[in-house]
PDB file of C-alpha atoms in Angstrom:
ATOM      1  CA  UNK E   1      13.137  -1.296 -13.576  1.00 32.00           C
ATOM      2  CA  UNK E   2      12.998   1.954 -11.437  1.00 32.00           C
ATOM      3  CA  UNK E   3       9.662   4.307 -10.782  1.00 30.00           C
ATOM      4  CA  UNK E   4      10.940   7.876 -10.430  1.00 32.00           C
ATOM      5  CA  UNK E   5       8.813   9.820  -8.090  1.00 30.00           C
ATOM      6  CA  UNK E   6       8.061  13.425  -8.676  1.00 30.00           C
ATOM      7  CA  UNK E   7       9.002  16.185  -6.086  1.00 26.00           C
ATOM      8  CA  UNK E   8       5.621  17.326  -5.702  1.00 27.00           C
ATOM      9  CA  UNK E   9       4.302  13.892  -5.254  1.00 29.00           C
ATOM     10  CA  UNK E  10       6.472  12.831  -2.376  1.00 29.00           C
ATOM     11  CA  UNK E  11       4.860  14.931   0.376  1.00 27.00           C
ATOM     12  CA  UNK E  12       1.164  13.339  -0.332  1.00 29.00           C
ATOM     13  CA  UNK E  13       0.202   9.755  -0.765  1.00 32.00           C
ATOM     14  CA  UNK E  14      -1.212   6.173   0.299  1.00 33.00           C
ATOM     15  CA  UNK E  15      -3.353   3.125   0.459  1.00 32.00           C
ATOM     16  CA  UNK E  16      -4.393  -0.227  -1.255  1.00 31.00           C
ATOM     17  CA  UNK E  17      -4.967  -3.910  -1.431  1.00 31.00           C
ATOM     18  CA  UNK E  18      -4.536  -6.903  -3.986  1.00 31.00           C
ATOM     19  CA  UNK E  19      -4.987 -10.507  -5.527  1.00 30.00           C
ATOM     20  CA  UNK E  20      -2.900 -11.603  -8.243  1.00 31.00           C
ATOM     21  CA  UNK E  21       0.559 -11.072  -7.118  1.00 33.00           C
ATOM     22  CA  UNK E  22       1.021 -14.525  -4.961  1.00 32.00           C
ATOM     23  CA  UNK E  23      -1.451 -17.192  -6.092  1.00 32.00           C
ATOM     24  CA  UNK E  24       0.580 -19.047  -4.143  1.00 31.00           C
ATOM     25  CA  UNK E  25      -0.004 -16.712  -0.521  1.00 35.00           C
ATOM     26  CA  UNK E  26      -3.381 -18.021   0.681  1.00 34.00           C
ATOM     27  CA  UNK E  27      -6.428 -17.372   0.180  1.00 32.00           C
ATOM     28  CA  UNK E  28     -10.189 -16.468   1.869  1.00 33.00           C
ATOM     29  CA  UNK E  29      -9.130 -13.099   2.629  1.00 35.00           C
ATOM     30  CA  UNK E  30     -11.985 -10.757   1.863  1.00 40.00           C
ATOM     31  CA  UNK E  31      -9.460  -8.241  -0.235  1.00 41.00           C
ATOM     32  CA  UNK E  32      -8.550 -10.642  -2.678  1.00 40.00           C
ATOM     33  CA  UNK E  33     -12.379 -12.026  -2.705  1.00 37.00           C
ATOM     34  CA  UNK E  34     -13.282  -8.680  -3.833  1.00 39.00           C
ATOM     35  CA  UNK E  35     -10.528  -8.536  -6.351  1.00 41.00           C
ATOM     36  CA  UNK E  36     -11.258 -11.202  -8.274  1.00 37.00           C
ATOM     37  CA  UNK E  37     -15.438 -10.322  -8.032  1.00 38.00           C
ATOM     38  CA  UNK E  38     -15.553  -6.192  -8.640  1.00 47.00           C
ATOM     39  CA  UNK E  39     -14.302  -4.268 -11.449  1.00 52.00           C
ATOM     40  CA  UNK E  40     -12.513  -0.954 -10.644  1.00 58.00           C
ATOM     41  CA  UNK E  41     -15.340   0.844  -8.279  1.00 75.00           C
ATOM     42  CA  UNK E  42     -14.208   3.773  -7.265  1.00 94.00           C
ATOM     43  CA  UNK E  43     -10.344   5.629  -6.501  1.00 95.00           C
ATOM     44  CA  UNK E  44      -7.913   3.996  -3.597  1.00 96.00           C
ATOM     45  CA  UNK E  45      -9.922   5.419  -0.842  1.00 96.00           C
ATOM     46  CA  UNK E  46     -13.051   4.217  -2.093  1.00 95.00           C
ATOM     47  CA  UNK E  47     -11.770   0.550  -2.605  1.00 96.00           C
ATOM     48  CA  UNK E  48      -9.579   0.121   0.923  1.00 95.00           C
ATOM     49  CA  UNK E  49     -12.631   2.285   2.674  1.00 94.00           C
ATOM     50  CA  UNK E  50     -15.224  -0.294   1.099  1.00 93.00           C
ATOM     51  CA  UNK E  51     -13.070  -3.335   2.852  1.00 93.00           C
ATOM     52  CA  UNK E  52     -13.475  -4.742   6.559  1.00 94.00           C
ATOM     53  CA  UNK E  53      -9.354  -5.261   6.359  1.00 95.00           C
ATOM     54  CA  UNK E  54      -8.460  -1.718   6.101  1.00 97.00           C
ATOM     55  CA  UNK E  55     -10.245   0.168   8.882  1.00 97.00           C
ATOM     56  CA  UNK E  56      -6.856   1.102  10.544  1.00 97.00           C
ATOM     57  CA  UNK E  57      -5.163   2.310   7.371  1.00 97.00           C
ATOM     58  CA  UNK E  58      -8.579   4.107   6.340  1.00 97.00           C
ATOM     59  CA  UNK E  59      -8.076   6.116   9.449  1.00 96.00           C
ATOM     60  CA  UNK E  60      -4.635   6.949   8.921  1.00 97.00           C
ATOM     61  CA  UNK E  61      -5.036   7.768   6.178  1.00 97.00           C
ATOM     62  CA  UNK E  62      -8.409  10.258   7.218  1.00 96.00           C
ATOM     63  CA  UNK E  63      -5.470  11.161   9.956  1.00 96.00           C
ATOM     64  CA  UNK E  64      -2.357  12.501   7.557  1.00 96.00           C
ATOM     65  CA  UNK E  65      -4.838  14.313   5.463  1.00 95.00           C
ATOM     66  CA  UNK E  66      -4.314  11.760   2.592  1.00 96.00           C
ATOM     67  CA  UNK E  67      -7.433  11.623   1.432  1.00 95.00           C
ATOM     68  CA  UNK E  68      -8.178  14.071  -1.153  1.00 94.00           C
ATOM     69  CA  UNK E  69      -4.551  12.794  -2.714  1.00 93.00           C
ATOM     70  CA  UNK E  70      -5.562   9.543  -2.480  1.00 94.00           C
ATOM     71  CA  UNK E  71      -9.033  10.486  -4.416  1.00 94.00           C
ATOM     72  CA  UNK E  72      -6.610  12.826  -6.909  1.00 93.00           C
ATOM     73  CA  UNK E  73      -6.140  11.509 -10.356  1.00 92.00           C
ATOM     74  CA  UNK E  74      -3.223   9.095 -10.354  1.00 91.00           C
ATOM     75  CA  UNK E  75      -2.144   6.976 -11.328  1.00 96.00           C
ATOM     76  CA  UNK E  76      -0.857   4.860  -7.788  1.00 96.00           C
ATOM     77  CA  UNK E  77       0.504   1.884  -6.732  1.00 97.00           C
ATOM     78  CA  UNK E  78      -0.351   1.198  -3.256  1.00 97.00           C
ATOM     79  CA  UNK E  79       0.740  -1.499  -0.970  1.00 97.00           C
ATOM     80  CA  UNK E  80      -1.817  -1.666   1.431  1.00 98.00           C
ATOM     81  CA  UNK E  81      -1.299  -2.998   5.112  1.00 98.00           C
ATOM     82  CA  UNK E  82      -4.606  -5.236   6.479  1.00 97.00           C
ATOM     83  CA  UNK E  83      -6.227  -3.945  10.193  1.00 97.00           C
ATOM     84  CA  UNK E  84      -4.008  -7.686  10.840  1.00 97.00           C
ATOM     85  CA  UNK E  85      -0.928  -5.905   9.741  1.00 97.00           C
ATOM     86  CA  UNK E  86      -1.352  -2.815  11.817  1.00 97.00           C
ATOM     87  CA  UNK E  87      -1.783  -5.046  14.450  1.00 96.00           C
ATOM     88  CA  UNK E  88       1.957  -6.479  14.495  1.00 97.00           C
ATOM     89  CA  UNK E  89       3.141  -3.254  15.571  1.00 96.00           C
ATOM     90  CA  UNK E  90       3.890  -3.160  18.833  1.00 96.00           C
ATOM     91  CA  UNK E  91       1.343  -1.756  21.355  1.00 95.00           C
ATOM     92  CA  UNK E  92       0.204   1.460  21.709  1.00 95.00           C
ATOM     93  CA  UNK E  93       2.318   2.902  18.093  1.00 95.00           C
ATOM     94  CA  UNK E  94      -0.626   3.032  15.948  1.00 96.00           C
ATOM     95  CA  UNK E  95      -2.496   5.114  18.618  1.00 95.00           C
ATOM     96  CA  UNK E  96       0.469   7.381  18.627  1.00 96.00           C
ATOM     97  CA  UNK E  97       0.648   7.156  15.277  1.00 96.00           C
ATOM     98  CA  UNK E  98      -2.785   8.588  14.523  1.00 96.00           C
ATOM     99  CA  UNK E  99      -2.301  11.696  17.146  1.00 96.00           C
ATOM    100  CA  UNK E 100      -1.966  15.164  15.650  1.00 96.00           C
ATOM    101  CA  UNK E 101       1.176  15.717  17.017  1.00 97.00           C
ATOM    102  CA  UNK E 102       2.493  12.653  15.186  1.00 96.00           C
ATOM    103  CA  UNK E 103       1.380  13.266  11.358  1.00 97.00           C
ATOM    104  CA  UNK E 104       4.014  14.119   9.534  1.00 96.00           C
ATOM    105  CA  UNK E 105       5.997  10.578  10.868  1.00 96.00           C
ATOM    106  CA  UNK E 106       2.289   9.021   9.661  1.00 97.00           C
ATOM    107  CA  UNK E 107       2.166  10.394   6.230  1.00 97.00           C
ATOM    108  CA  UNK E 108       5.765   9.462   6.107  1.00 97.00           C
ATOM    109  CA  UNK E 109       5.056   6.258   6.816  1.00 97.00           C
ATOM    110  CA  UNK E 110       2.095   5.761   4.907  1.00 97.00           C
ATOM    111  CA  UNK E 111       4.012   7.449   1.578  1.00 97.00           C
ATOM    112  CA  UNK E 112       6.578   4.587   1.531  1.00 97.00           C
ATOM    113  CA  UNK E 113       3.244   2.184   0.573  1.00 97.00           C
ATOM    114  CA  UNK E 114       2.608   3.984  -2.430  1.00 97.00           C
ATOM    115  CA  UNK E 115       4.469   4.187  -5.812  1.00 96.00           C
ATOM    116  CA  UNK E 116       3.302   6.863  -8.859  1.00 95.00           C
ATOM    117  CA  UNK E 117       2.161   4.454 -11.835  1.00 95.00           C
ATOM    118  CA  UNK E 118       0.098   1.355 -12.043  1.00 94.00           C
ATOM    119  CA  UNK E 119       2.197  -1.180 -11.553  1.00 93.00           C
ATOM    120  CA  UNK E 120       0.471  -4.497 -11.762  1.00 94.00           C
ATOM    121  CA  UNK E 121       1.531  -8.027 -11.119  1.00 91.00           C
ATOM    122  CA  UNK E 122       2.395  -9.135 -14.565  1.00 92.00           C
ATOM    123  CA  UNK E 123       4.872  -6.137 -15.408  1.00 92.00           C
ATOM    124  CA  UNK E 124       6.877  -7.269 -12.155  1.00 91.00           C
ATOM    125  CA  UNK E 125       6.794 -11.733 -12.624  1.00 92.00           C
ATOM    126  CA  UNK E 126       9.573 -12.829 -12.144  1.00 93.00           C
ATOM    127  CA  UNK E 127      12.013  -9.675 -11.507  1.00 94.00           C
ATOM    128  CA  UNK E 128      13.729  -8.043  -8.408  1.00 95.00           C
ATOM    129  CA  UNK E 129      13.215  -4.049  -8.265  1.00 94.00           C
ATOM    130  CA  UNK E 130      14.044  -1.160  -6.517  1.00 95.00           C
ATOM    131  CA  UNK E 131      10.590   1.307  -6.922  1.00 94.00           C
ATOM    132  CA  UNK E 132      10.708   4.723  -5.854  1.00 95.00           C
ATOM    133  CA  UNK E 133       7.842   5.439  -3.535  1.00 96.00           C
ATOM    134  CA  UNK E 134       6.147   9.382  -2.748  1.00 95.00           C
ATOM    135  CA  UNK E 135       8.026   9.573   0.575  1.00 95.00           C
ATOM    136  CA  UNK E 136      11.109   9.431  -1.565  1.00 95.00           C
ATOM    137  CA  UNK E 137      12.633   5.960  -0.833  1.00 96.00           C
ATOM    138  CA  UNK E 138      13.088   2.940  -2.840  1.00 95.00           C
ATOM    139  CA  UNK E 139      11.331  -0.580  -1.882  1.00 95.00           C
ATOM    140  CA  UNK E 140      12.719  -3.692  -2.977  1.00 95.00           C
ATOM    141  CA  UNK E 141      10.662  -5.973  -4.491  1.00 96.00           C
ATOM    142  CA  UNK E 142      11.206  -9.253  -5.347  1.00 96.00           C
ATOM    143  CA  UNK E 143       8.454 -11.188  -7.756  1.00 95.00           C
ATOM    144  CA  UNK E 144      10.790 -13.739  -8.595  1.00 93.00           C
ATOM    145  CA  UNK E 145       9.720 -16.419  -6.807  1.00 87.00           C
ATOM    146  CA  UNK E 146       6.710 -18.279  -5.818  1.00 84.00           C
ATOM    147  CA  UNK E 147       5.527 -15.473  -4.065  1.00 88.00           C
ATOM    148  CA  UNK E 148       5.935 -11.503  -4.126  1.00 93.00           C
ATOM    149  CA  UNK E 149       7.661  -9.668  -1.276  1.00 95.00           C
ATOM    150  CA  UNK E 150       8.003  -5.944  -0.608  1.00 96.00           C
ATOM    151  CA  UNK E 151      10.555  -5.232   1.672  1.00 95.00           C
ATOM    152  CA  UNK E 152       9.840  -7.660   4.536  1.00 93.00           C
ATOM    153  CA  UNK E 153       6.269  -7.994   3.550  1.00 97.00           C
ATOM    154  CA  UNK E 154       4.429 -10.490   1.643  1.00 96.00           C
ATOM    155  CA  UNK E 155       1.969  -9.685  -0.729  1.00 96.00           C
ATOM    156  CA  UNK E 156      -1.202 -11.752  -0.068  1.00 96.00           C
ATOM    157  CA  UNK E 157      -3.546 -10.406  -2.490  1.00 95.00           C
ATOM    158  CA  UNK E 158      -2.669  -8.537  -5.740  1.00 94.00           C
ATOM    159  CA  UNK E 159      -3.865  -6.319  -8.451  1.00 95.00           C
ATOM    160  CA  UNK E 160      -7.276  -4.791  -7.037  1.00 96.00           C
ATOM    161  CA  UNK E 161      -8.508  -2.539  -9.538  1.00 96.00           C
ATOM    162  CA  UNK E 162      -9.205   1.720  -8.664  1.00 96.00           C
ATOM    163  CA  UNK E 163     -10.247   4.081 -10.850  1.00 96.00           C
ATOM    164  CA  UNK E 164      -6.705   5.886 -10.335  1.00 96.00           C
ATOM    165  CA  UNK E 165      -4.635   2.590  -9.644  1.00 96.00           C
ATOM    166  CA  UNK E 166      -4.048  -0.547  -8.121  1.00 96.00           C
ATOM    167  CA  UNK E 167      -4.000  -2.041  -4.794  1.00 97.00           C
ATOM    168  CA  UNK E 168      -1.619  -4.948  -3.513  1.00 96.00           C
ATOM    169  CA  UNK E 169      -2.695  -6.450  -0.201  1.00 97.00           C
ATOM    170  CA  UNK E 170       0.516  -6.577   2.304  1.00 97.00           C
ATOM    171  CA  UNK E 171       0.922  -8.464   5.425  1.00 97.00           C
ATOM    172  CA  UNK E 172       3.117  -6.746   7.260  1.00 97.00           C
ATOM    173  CA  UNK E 173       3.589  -2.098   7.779  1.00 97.00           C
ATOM    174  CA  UNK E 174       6.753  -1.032   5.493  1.00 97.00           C
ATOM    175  CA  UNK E 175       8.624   1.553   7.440  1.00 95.00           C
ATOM    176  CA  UNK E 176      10.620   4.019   5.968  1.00 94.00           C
ATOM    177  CA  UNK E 177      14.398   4.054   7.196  1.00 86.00           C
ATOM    178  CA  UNK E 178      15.720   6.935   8.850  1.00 73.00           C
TER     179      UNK E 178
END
């Protein structure tokens, strides 16, 4: 199964969190609290901005210009990065990161979280894909185990509901290769 990512899409997107995706990943984390408790309450932004995890990826997001693409009509897949994830980086790169000068490498980075479509947990049990993101590379995903990972990242949290999509909760920042 491959997501196909338009042209036009590929220069604006990002976000999310989730619960479903790895039952089996842990639990008491607020984003996958919230999943399983609140219907879809507003777009991306509105969920991940309405979360204590995802005040780092909020402001990148306010800092590539995201936003209003973000808000736009969908739908999106995003694998969203926790404030715990951003942390992981090594010091001093998400500062850099979130400088003017730096945000076109921030909106690329941020594009590889998202995939056009809502894709939930059940349509990926128990297969290995490559999904197309908006910055125009593919992520590997592998639901066919226990757990769900994306790339090098683990899923903790799966299917929150948006308006305009649906957030999985990663533990780790997906970076694009060069």
């Amino acid at each position: 199964m491959t997501f196909k990512t338009p042209v036009a899409l590929a220069a604006a997107v990002l976000l999310a969190s989730g619960s479903l995706f790895s039952a089996h990943a842990g639990s008491g984390m607020k984003a996958e609290q919230a999943a399983m408790t609140q219907p879809a309450s507003g777009d991306i932004v509105d969920v991940a901005a309405g979360n204590s995890d995802f005040e780092t990826l909020v402001a990148a997001v306010k800092a590539a210009g995201l936003v209003d693409t973000l808000k736009g009509d969908g739908p999106f897949t995003v694998f969203a990065p926790t404030d715990e994830a951003f942390a992981k980086l090594p010091a001093g790169t998400v500062d850099d990161l979130l400088k003017p000068e730096n945000r076109a490498q921030l909106t690329r980075i941020l594009t590889y979280h998202v995939v056009p479509g809502r894709v939930t947990s059940d349509q990926l049990a128990g297969k290995q894909i490559q999904a197309d993101t908006a910055a125009g590379q593919s992520l590997a995903i592998d639901a066919s185990g226990a757990g769900v990972m994306v790339q090098q990242a683990t899923v903790t949290a799966a299917d929150i509901p948006a308006s305009n999509g649906v957030i999985h909760v990663i533990d780790t920042v997906l970076m694009p290769q060069d």
